[in-house]
XYZ file of C-alpha atoms in Angstrom:
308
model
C -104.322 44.107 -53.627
C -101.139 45.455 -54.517
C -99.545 48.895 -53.648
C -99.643 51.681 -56.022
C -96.633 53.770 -55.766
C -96.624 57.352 -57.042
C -93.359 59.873 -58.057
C -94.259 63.035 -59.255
C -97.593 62.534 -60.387
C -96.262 58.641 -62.222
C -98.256 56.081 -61.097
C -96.039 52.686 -60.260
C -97.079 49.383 -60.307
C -95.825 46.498 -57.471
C -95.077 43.723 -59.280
C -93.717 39.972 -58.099
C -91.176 39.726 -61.427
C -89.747 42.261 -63.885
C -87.401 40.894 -67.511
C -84.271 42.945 -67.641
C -82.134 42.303 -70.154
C -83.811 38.755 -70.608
C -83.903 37.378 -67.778
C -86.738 37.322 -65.214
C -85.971 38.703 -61.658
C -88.481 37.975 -59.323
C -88.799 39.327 -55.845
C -87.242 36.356 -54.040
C -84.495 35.880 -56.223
C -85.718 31.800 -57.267
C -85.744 32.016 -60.654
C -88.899 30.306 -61.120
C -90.525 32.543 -63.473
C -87.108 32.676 -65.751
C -87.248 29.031 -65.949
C -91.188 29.144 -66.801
C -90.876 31.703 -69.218
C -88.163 29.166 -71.705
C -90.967 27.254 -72.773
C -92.168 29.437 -74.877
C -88.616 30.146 -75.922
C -87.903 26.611 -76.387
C -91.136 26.633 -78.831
C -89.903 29.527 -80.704
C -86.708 27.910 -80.881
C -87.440 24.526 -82.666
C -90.429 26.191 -85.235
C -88.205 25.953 -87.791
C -86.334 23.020 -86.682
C -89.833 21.071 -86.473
C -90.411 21.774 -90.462
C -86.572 20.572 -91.535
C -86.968 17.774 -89.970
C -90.305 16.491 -91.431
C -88.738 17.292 -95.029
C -85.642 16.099 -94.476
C -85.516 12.866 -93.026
C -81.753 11.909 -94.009
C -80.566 15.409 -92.614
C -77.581 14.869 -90.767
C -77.677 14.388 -87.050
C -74.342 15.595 -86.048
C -75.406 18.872 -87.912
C -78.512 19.021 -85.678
C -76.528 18.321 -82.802
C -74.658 21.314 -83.481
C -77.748 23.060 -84.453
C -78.915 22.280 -80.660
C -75.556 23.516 -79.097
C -75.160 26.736 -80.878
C -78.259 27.995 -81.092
C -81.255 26.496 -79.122
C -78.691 25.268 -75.609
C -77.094 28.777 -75.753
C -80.360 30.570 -75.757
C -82.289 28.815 -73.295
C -79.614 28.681 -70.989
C -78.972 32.715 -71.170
C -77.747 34.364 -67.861
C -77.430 30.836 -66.694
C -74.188 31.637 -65.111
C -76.403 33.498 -62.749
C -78.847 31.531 -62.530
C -78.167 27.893 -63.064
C -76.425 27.370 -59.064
C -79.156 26.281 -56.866
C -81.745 24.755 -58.626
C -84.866 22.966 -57.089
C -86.103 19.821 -58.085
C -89.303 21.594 -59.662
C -86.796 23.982 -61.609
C -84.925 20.931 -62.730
C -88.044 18.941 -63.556
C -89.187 22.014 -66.019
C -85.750 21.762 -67.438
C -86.094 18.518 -68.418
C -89.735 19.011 -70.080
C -88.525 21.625 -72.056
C -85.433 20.015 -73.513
C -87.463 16.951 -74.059
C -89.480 18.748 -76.932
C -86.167 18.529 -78.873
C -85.320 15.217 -77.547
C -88.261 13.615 -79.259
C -88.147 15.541 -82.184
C -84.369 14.527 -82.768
C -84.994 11.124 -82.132
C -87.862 10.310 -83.196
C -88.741 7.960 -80.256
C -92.366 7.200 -78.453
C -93.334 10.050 -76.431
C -93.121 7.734 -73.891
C -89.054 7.222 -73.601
C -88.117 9.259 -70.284
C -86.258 12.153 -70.751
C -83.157 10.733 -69.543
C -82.985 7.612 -71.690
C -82.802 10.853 -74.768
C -80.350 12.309 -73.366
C -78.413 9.586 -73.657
C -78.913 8.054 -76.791
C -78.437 11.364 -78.386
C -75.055 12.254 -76.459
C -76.741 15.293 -75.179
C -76.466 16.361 -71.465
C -79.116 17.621 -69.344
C -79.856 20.953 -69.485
C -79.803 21.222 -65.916
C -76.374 19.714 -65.775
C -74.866 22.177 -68.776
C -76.613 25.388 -66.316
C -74.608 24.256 -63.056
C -71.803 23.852 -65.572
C -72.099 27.712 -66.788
C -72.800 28.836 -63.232
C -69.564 27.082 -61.706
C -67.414 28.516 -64.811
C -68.420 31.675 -64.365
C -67.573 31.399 -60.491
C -63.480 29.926 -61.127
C -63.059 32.437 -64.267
C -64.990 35.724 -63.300
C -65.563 35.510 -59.811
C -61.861 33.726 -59.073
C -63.234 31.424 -56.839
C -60.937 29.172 -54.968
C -64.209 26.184 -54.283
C -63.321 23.704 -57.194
C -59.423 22.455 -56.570
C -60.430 19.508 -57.583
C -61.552 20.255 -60.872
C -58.833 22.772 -61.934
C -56.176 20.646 -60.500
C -52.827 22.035 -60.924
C -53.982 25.295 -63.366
C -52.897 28.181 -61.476
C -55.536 30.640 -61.819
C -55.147 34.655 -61.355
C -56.802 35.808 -58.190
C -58.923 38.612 -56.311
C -56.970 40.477 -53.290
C -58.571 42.709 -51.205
C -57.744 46.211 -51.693
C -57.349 47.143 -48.108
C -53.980 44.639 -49.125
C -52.645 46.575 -51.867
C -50.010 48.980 -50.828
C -50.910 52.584 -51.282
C -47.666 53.108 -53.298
C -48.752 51.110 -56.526
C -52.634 51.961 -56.514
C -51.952 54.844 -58.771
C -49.446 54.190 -61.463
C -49.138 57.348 -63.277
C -46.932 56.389 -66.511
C -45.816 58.697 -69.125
C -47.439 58.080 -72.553
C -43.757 58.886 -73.957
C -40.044 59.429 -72.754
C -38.692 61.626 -74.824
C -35.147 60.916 -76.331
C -35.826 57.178 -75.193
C -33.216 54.502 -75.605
C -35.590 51.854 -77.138
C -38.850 51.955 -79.103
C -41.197 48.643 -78.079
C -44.163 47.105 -79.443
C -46.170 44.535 -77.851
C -48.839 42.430 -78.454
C -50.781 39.417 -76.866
C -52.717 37.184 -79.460
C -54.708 33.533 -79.083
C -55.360 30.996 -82.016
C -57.253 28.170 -81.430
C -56.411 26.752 -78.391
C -52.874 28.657 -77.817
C -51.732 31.785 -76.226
C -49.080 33.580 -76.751
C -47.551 37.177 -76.652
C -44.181 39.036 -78.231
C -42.157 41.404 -77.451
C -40.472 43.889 -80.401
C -37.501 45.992 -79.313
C -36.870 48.772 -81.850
C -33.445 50.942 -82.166
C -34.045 53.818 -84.246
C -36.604 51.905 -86.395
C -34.416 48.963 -86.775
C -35.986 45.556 -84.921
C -32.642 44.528 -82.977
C -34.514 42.339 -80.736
C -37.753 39.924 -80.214
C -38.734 37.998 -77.125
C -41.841 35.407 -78.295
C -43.521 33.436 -74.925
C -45.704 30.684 -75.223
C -48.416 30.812 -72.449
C -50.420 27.575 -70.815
C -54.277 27.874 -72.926
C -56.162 28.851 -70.117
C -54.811 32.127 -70.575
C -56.445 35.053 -71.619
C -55.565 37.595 -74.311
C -55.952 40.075 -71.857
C -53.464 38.173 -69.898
C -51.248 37.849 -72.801
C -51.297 41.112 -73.027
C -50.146 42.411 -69.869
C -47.229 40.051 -69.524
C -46.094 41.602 -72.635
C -45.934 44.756 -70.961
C -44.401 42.934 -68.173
C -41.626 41.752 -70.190
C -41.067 44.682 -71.939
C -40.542 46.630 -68.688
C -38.640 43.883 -67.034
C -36.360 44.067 -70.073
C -35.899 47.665 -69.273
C -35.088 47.350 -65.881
C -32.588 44.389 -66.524
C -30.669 46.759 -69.328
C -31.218 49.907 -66.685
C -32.408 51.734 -69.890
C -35.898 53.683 -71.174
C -38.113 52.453 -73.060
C -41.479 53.495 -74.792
C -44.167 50.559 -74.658
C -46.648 50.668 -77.342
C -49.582 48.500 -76.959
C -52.641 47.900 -78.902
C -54.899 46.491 -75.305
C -56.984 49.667 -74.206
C -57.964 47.334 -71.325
C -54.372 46.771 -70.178
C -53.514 50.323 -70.124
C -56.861 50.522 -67.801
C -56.005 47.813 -65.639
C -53.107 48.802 -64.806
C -54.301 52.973 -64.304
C -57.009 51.481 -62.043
C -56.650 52.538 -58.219
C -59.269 49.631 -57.586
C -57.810 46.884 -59.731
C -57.937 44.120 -57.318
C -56.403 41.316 -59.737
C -53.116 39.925 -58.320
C -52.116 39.596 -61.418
C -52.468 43.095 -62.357
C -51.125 44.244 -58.989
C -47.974 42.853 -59.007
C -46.746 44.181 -62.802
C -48.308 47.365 -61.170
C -45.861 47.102 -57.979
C -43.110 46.652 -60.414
C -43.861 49.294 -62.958
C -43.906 51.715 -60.001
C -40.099 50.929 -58.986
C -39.169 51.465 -63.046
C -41.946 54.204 -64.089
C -38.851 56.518 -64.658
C -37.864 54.226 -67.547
C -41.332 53.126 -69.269
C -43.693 55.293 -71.121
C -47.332 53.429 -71.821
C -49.135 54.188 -74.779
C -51.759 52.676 -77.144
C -51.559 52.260 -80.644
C -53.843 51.236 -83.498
C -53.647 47.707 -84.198
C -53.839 47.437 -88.298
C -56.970 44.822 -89.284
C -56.256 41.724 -89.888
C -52.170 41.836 -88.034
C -50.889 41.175 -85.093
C -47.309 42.035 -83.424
C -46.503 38.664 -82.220
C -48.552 35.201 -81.904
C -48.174 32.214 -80.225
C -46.452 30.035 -83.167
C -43.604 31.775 -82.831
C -43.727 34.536 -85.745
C -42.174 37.707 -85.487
C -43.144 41.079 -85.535
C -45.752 42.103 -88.465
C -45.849 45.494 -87.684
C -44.434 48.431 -85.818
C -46.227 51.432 -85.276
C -49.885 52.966 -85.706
């Protein structure tokens, strides 16, 4: 019999698993009860699917592919970036049964095709694979790490330094939101379309746009990324033309990065070390982007805006 815990006067139960935020945590960390509990998700999931596709014989099966990628794959494989690293042959065996209940009804075949001859006549991967997929992206772009060379290749990715490694000096970059009587007035902005990246950068002399600098980034990029080089630029500019300048940006998240004492993004560190030698010259401040514009983009337009 289980424990009974007690905290002023509450009476806590000991239990093996608890669901937080949809997933199931169990005490040992296997993830054996998460994995358990999709069937019944995977159920839920293909109700409606089950009725379409007994009325609708001639329905499309690229749109039910993509019916099966956006909606059912994405929620059974929630938190699988977590999750989805170490599976067990049992775990991977459940997997399979529950993706085969979509398998079948996609294809139509005996219920006696294996599981892995439907994956591949429908072009759809196992769902074990597409986990270890989520769990290694989430290790190369969240966790920066450096255990998969060989799939990046040549991408040069940002990286985590320890902050015992960071000089004291640039930790804490104090920046003045504004300079007053400053020689320039710029705006920047990162933005992403499609599969591009890009930032600009809008130099303003007494509200007249004398100068532009557009940049084309690789599209592994980030906006976030995007957006901090174009602060980068901007105060690189400054320091090249020894004058001050105002930055406005419209990236809450840069302006926080780069305030941070425990940033510990190279990346972020070394416009920080570099802001620090200028920070008489730059003022940082954020400004409302206007729906729907941006100040620069990656095709190479020019400013739409200036200003809040």
């Amino acid at each position: 019999m289980k424990p009974t815990l007690k905290i002023n006067g509450y009476s806590i139960r000991v239990s093996d698993s608890l669901k937080i935020l949809g997933i199931v945590l169990d005490n040992k960390f296997t993830w054996s009860p998460h994995i358990l509990s999709l069937h019944n998700k995977a159920l839920f999931l293909t109700c409606n699917f089950n009725r379409i596709v007994k009325t609708k014989w001639s329905l499309n099966k690229n749109l039910i592919k993509l019916w099966y990628s956006t909606v059912i794959e994405k929620a059974l494989l929630y938190g699988a970036s977590v999750w989805g690293g170490a599976l067990t042959k049992q775990q991977v065996d459940r997997l399979h049964s529950i993706q085969r209940i979509f398998l079948l009804k996609f294809t139509r075949a005996y219920r006696t095709t294996s599981t892995n001859v439907l994956n591949t006549l429908t072009g759809i991967p196992p769902l074990h694979v597409v986990a270890k997929t989520e769990f290694i992206k989430f290790r190369i772009w969240a966790g920066h790490a450096n255990l998969y060379t060989d799939i990046l290749g040549n991408i040069q990715l940002d990286n985590n330094i320890s902050i015992k490694n960071i000089p004291s000096s640039s930790k804490f970059v104090i920046l003045n939101e504004n300079i007053s009587n400053a020689d320039f007035e710029v705006y920047t902005d990162g933005s992403r379309i499609e599969d591009e990246t890009g930032f600009a950068v809008c130099i303003f002399q007494e509200n007249n746009n004398i100068e532009n600098h557009l940049y084309k980034l690789k599209s592994h990029n980030s906006v976030f990324q995007a957006e901090l080089a174009a602060i980068h630029c901007a105060a690189n500019w400054a320091a090249r033309k020894n004058v001050s300048i105002n930055i406005h940006t419209d990236s809450l998240s840069s302006i926080a990065a780069i305030k941070s004492a425990s940033a510990r993004s190279s990346f972020v560190n070394n416009i920080k070390q570099d802001l620090v030698k200028i920070k008489h010259l730059v003022g940082l401040s954020w400004v409302k982007a206007h729906p729907g514009e941006r100040i620069g983009r990656p095709t190479g337009k020019t400013c739409d805006h200036h200003g809040g």
